[in-house]
mmCIF file of C-alpha atoms in Angstrom:
data_model
loop_
_atom_site.group_PDB
_atom_site.id
_atom_site.type_symbol
_atom_site.label_atom_id
_atom_site.label_comp_id
_atom_site.label_asym_id
_atom_site.label_seq_id
_atom_site.Cartn_x
_atom_site.Cartn_y
_atom_site.Cartn_z
ATOM 1 C CA MET A 179 144.911 53.086 -4.391
ATOM 2 C CA ILE A 180 141.725 54.123 -3.168
ATOM 3 C CA SER A 181 143.758 56.823 -0.997
ATOM 4 C CA GLU A 182 144.009 58.655 -3.854
ATOM 5 C CA GLN A 183 140.182 59.670 -4.710
ATOM 6 C CA ILE A 184 140.600 60.924 -0.830
ATOM 7 C CA PRO A 185 139.492 64.876 -0.747
ATOM 8 C CA ALA A 186 143.163 66.845 0.106
ATOM 9 C CA ASP A 187 141.974 68.431 3.553
ATOM 10 C CA TRP A 188 140.806 65.100 4.486
ATOM 11 C CA PHE A 189 143.741 63.362 3.094
ATOM 12 C CA SER A 190 145.769 65.743 4.929
ATOM 13 C CA VAL A 191 143.396 65.410 8.924
ATOM 14 C CA LEU A 192 143.659 61.914 8.145
ATOM 15 C CA SER A 193 147.683 60.875 6.803
ATOM 16 C CA HIS A 194 148.389 58.631 9.529
ATOM 17 C CA GLU A 195 145.156 56.589 9.481
ATOM 18 C CA ILE A 196 146.103 56.389 5.733
ATOM 19 C CA LYS A 197 149.587 54.762 6.429
ATOM 20 C CA LYS A 198 148.270 51.644 9.406
ATOM 21 C CA PRO A 199 148.462 48.947 7.636
ATOM 22 C CA TYR A 200 144.776 48.251 8.636
ATOM 23 C CA PHE A 201 144.215 50.861 5.713
ATOM 24 C CA VAL A 202 146.884 49.323 3.153
ATOM 25 C CA GLU A 203 144.824 45.660 3.239
ATOM 26 C CA LEU A 204 141.826 47.571 3.030
ATOM 27 C CA SER A 205 142.296 49.287 0.234
ATOM 28 C CA GLU A 206 144.008 46.610 -1.552
ATOM 29 C CA LYS A 207 140.959 45.101 -0.583
ATOM 30 C CA ILE A 208 138.723 47.214 -2.404
ATOM 31 C CA ASP A 209 140.596 47.496 -5.606
ATOM 32 C CA ILE A 210 139.785 43.919 -5.995
ATOM 33 C CA ALA A 211 136.802 43.319 -5.388
ATOM 34 C CA TYR A 212 135.358 46.338 -7.477
ATOM 35 C CA LEU A 213 137.898 44.691 -10.950
ATOM 36 C CA SER A 214 136.309 41.290 -9.883
ATOM 37 C CA LYS A 215 132.385 41.811 -8.783
ATOM 38 C CA GLU A 216 130.119 44.614 -8.619
ATOM 39 C CA VAL A 217 130.475 46.888 -5.620
ATOM 40 C CA PHE A 218 128.213 49.728 -4.425
ATOM 41 C CA PRO A 219 128.599 52.486 -4.633
ATOM 42 C CA PRO A 220 130.493 53.177 -8.272
ATOM 43 C CA LYS A 221 134.085 53.631 -7.738
ATOM 44 C CA LYS A 222 134.232 57.340 -8.338
ATOM 45 C CA ASP A 223 131.679 57.846 -5.729
ATOM 46 C CA LEU A 224 133.112 55.833 -3.257
ATOM 47 C CA PHE A 225 134.489 59.709 -1.058
ATOM 48 C CA LYS A 226 131.788 61.494 -2.387
ATOM 49 C CA ALA A 227 129.925 62.026 0.965
ATOM 50 C CA LEU A 228 133.963 63.927 1.910
ATOM 51 C CA GLN A 229 133.896 65.418 -1.266
ATOM 52 C CA LEU A 230 131.066 67.227 -1.114
ATOM 53 C CA CYS A 231 131.702 68.154 2.526
ATOM 54 C CA PRO A 232 135.007 69.652 3.305
ATOM 55 C CA PHE A 233 136.302 68.430 6.894
ATOM 56 C CA GLU A 234 136.547 72.556 8.036
ATOM 57 C CA SER A 235 132.723 72.521 6.653
ATOM 58 C CA VAL A 236 131.192 70.090 8.606
ATOM 59 C CA LYS A 237 128.749 70.451 11.334
ATOM 60 C CA VAL A 238 126.250 67.612 11.019
ATOM 61 C CA VAL A 239 127.346 64.104 10.714
ATOM 62 C CA ILE A 240 124.846 61.404 9.904
ATOM 63 C CA ILE A 241 126.182 57.802 10.777
ATOM 64 C CA GLY A 242 124.715 54.794 8.267
ATOM 65 C CA GLN A 243 125.519 51.199 7.733
ATOM 66 C CA ASP A 244 127.071 50.266 4.388
ATOM 67 C CA PRO A 245 125.428 51.199 0.791
ATOM 68 C CA TYR A 246 122.624 50.579 -0.298
ATOM 69 C CA HIS A 247 122.811 47.481 -2.281
ATOM 70 C CA GLY A 248 120.792 48.062 -5.623
ATOM 71 C CA PHE A 249 121.817 48.886 -8.771
ATOM 72 C CA GLY A 250 122.174 52.768 -9.459
ATOM 73 C CA GLN A 251 121.100 53.535 -5.740
ATOM 74 C CA ALA A 252 123.954 54.085 -3.999
ATOM 75 C CA HIS A 253 125.967 57.843 -4.696
ATOM 76 C CA GLY A 254 128.587 57.680 -1.819
ATOM 77 C CA LEU A 255 126.705 59.504 1.107
ATOM 78 C CA CYS A 256 124.121 57.447 3.386
ATOM 79 C CA PHE A 257 120.742 57.387 2.912
ATOM 80 C CA SER A 258 120.667 58.975 -0.526
ATOM 81 C CA VAL A 259 120.209 57.285 -3.454
ATOM 82 C CA ASN A 260 120.348 58.866 -7.069
ATOM 83 C CA ALA A 261 118.077 61.329 -8.717
ATOM 84 C CA GLY A 262 114.992 58.734 -10.549
ATOM 85 C CA GLN A 263 115.388 56.326 -8.122
ATOM 86 C CA LYS A 264 112.650 54.915 -5.808
ATOM 87 C CA LEU A 265 113.077 56.643 -2.491
ATOM 88 C CA PRO A 266 114.057 53.310 0.013
ATOM 89 C CA PRO A 267 111.763 53.273 2.814
ATOM 90 C CA SER A 268 114.549 54.576 5.559
ATOM 91 C CA LEU A 269 114.129 57.879 3.313
ATOM 92 C CA LYS A 270 111.079 58.231 3.233
ATOM 93 C CA ASN A 271 110.663 58.144 6.917
ATOM 94 C CA ILE A 272 113.118 60.509 6.748
ATOM 95 C CA PHE A 273 111.486 63.045 5.072
ATOM 96 C CA LYS A 274 108.101 61.892 6.514
ATOM 97 C CA GLU A 275 109.651 63.249 10.055
ATOM 98 C CA LEU A 276 111.497 66.315 8.402
ATOM 99 C CA SER A 277 107.696 67.070 7.643
ATOM 100 C CA THR A 278 106.018 66.961 10.409
ATOM 101 C CA ASP A 279 109.195 68.893 12.170
ATOM 102 C CA LEU A 280 110.087 72.097 10.126
ATOM 103 C CA PRO A 281 107.213 73.705 9.332
ATOM 104 C CA GLY A 282 106.546 73.917 4.891
ATOM 105 C CA PHE A 283 108.876 71.219 4.672
ATOM 106 C CA ILE A 284 107.485 69.916 1.888
ATOM 107 C CA ILE A 285 107.928 65.801 0.770
ATOM 108 C CA PRO A 286 110.865 65.066 -2.725
ATOM 109 C CA SER A 287 110.199 63.248 -5.092
ATOM 110 C CA SER A 288 114.228 62.931 -5.435
ATOM 111 C CA GLY A 289 116.189 61.581 -2.332
ATOM 112 C CA ASN A 290 119.571 62.988 -3.372
ATOM 113 C CA LEU A 291 120.843 64.683 -0.412
ATOM 114 C CA GLU A 292 123.654 66.199 -1.954
ATOM 115 C CA ALA A 293 122.104 70.045 -1.070
ATOM 116 C CA TRP A 294 122.429 69.090 2.756
ATOM 117 C CA ALA A 295 126.075 67.478 2.461
ATOM 118 C CA HIS A 296 127.053 70.808 0.728
ATOM 119 C CA GLN A 297 126.400 73.202 3.605
ATOM 120 C CA GLY A 298 128.001 70.738 5.888
ATOM 121 C CA VAL A 299 126.531 67.592 6.575
ATOM 122 C CA LEU A 300 128.805 64.001 7.027
ATOM 123 C CA LEU A 301 126.478 62.128 5.690
ATOM 124 C CA LEU A 302 129.423 58.793 6.219
ATOM 125 C CA ASN A 303 128.443 55.093 5.820
ATOM 126 C CA SER A 304 130.830 53.407 8.062
ATOM 127 C CA ILE A 305 131.034 50.999 6.029
ATOM 128 C CA MET A 306 131.891 52.759 2.231
ATOM 129 C CA THR A 307 131.217 50.011 0.242
ATOM 130 C CA VAL A 308 128.945 46.896 -0.377
ATOM 131 C CA GLU A 309 128.626 43.791 -2.924
ATOM 132 C CA ALA A 310 125.938 43.893 -5.119
ATOM 133 C CA GLY A 311 122.744 42.076 -4.013
ATOM 134 C CA PHE A 312 124.867 41.236 -0.673
ATOM 135 C CA PRO A 313 123.826 43.798 2.069
ATOM 136 C CA GLY A 314 127.053 43.882 4.869
ATOM 137 C CA SER A 315 129.307 42.005 2.909
ATOM 138 C CA HIS A 316 132.213 44.223 3.204
ATOM 139 C CA LYS A 317 131.255 44.413 7.134
ATOM 140 C CA GLN A 318 134.890 42.679 8.268
ATOM 141 C CA LEU A 319 137.828 44.383 4.675
ATOM 142 C CA GLY A 320 138.351 46.877 7.519
ATOM 143 C CA TRP A 321 136.107 50.371 6.418
ATOM 144 C CA GLU A 322 134.146 50.573 10.770
ATOM 145 C CA GLN A 323 138.223 51.594 11.854
ATOM 146 C CA PHE A 324 138.408 54.096 8.710
ATOM 147 C CA THR A 325 135.373 56.026 9.847
ATOM 148 C CA ASN A 326 135.787 55.478 13.159
ATOM 149 C CA ALA A 327 138.816 57.550 13.078
ATOM 150 C CA ILE A 328 137.025 60.491 10.662
ATOM 151 C CA ILE A 329 134.144 60.503 13.720
ATOM 152 C CA ARG A 330 137.178 60.831 16.501
ATOM 153 C CA LEU A 331 139.265 62.978 14.586
ATOM 154 C CA ILE A 332 135.729 65.574 13.706
ATOM 155 C CA SER A 333 135.487 64.726 17.787
ATOM 156 C CA ASP A 334 138.549 65.992 18.611
ATOM 157 C CA LYS A 335 139.187 68.696 16.293
ATOM 158 C CA LYS A 336 136.111 70.175 15.579
ATOM 159 C CA GLU A 337 133.496 72.245 18.181
ATOM 160 C CA ASN A 338 129.819 72.042 18.205
ATOM 161 C CA VAL A 339 129.723 69.518 15.476
ATOM 162 C CA VAL A 340 126.035 67.982 16.245
ATOM 163 C CA PHE A 341 126.038 64.032 15.700
ATOM 164 C CA LEU A 342 123.184 61.881 14.799
ATOM 165 C CA LEU A 343 123.144 58.757 15.462
ATOM 166 C CA TRP A 344 119.690 56.556 14.294
ATOM 167 C CA GLY A 345 119.570 52.773 15.712
ATOM 168 C CA ILE A 346 121.125 50.294 17.606
ATOM 169 C CA TYR A 347 124.499 50.179 15.396
ATOM 170 C CA ALA A 348 124.581 54.401 14.753
ATOM 171 C CA ALA A 349 124.348 54.748 18.668
ATOM 172 C CA ALA A 350 127.458 52.907 19.763
ATOM 173 C CA LYS A 351 129.486 55.688 18.133
ATOM 174 C CA SER A 352 129.096 57.744 20.641
ATOM 175 C CA GLU A 353 131.536 56.267 22.489
ATOM 176 C CA LEU A 354 133.648 58.183 19.544
ATOM 177 C CA VAL A 355 132.056 61.261 19.751
ATOM 178 C CA ASP A 356 133.421 63.712 23.071
ATOM 179 C CA GLN A 357 130.129 64.925 24.360
ATOM 180 C CA THR A 358 131.033 68.046 26.350
ATOM 181 C CA ARG A 359 131.691 69.528 22.863
ATOM 182 C CA HIS A 360 129.089 67.949 20.429
ATOM 183 C CA LEU A 361 125.714 67.521 20.700
ATOM 184 C CA VAL A 362 124.858 63.934 20.407
ATOM 185 C CA LEU A 363 120.815 62.718 19.331
ATOM 186 C CA LYS A 364 120.140 59.249 19.252
ATOM 187 C CA ALA A 365 116.546 57.498 18.416
ATOM 188 C CA ALA A 366 115.505 54.511 16.535
ATOM 189 C CA HIS A 367 116.507 53.455 12.886
ATOM 190 C CA PRO A 368 114.213 55.508 10.590
ATOM 191 C CA SER A 369 113.478 51.655 8.892
ATOM 192 C CA PRO A 370 110.360 50.834 9.233
ATOM 193 C CA LEU A 371 111.515 47.515 10.408
ATOM 194 C CA ALA A 372 113.239 48.974 13.155
ATOM 195 C CA ARG A 373 112.119 48.641 16.516
ATOM 196 C CA GLY A 374 111.612 52.169 19.029
ATOM 197 C CA ALA A 375 110.420 55.181 17.910
ATOM 198 C CA PHE A 376 112.033 57.498 15.012
ATOM 199 C CA PHE A 377 108.509 59.535 14.987
ATOM 200 C CA GLY A 378 108.833 62.429 16.824
ATOM 201 C CA CYS A 379 111.802 62.590 18.029
ATOM 202 C CA ARG A 380 112.742 66.355 16.045
ATOM 203 C CA HIS A 381 115.922 65.768 15.012
ATOM 204 C CA PHE A 382 116.447 68.681 12.560
ATOM 205 C CA SER A 383 115.027 71.180 14.380
ATOM 206 C CA LEU A 384 117.204 70.274 17.538
ATOM 207 C CA THR A 385 119.889 70.490 15.553
ATOM 208 C CA ASN A 386 118.705 73.876 13.952
ATOM 209 C CA LYS A 387 118.886 74.862 17.627
ATOM 210 C CA PHE A 388 121.850 73.872 18.832
ATOM 211 C CA LEU A 389 123.066 75.497 15.582
ATOM 212 C CA ALA A 390 121.476 78.917 16.106
ATOM 213 C CA ASP A 391 122.596 78.825 19.633
ATOM 214 C CA LYS A 392 126.243 78.486 18.677
ATOM 215 C CA GLY A 393 126.328 81.352 16.176
ATOM 216 C CA LEU A 394 126.420 78.738 13.412
ATOM 217 C CA LYS A 395 123.902 79.284 10.308
ATOM 218 C CA PRO A 396 121.347 76.369 10.828
ATOM 219 C CA VAL A 397 120.943 74.024 8.148
ATOM 220 C CA ASN A 398 118.458 74.079 5.019
ATOM 221 C CA TRP A 399 117.209 71.195 4.814
ATOM 222 C CA SER A 400 114.426 71.702 2.523
ATOM 223 C CA LEU A 401 115.000 69.462 -0.676
ATOM 224 C CA VAL A 402 112.419 71.482 -3.054
ATOM 225 C CA SER A 403 113.895 73.875 -5.219
ATOM 226 C CA GLY A 404 111.742 77.236 -4.896
#
């Protein structure tokens, strides 16, 4: 069962959710999908967003829709790709915004965002799996109920978390967040195909200012060592 891959700390706070009939059914469907079709991310990386960002460490949440559906791209973190993969258009634009928002930010050659996750940035895809070559193919399986529960849990149990919601789909998740306790920042989706303004949103500097004002350590968004 896929629930066995959920890290112990997250399993503890999500134990009630994991026992619900919909999640049991979801688990069965996902197990079958991995056995019968090519599904991304690889099963070992299914809950990497939770594995690399413990519940107690969460201070920023970035919400994606579903994983990249091309071979070798998805590895369990929204917008992130494995090292060596070509940068997807949305990630290119995220890096472009970072380079204008934060002085000294150097656009990296690798699109692996694990360094952010290690600092408390939860890179959460609302739909956590996808069939190879078919974007949105796992939309109706129950993932959104589970990831909505994660968002509500963070909102209810933590304080001063920044939620970065890009695009109409992610923006709708703001209804799950208590905005008297957390900061919600919205902008257009970074995809070149999206309508509205992503460039100039300054979400990364605004995030760090909020965290610093609350006495929390800002995120080092740099992905280039040295």
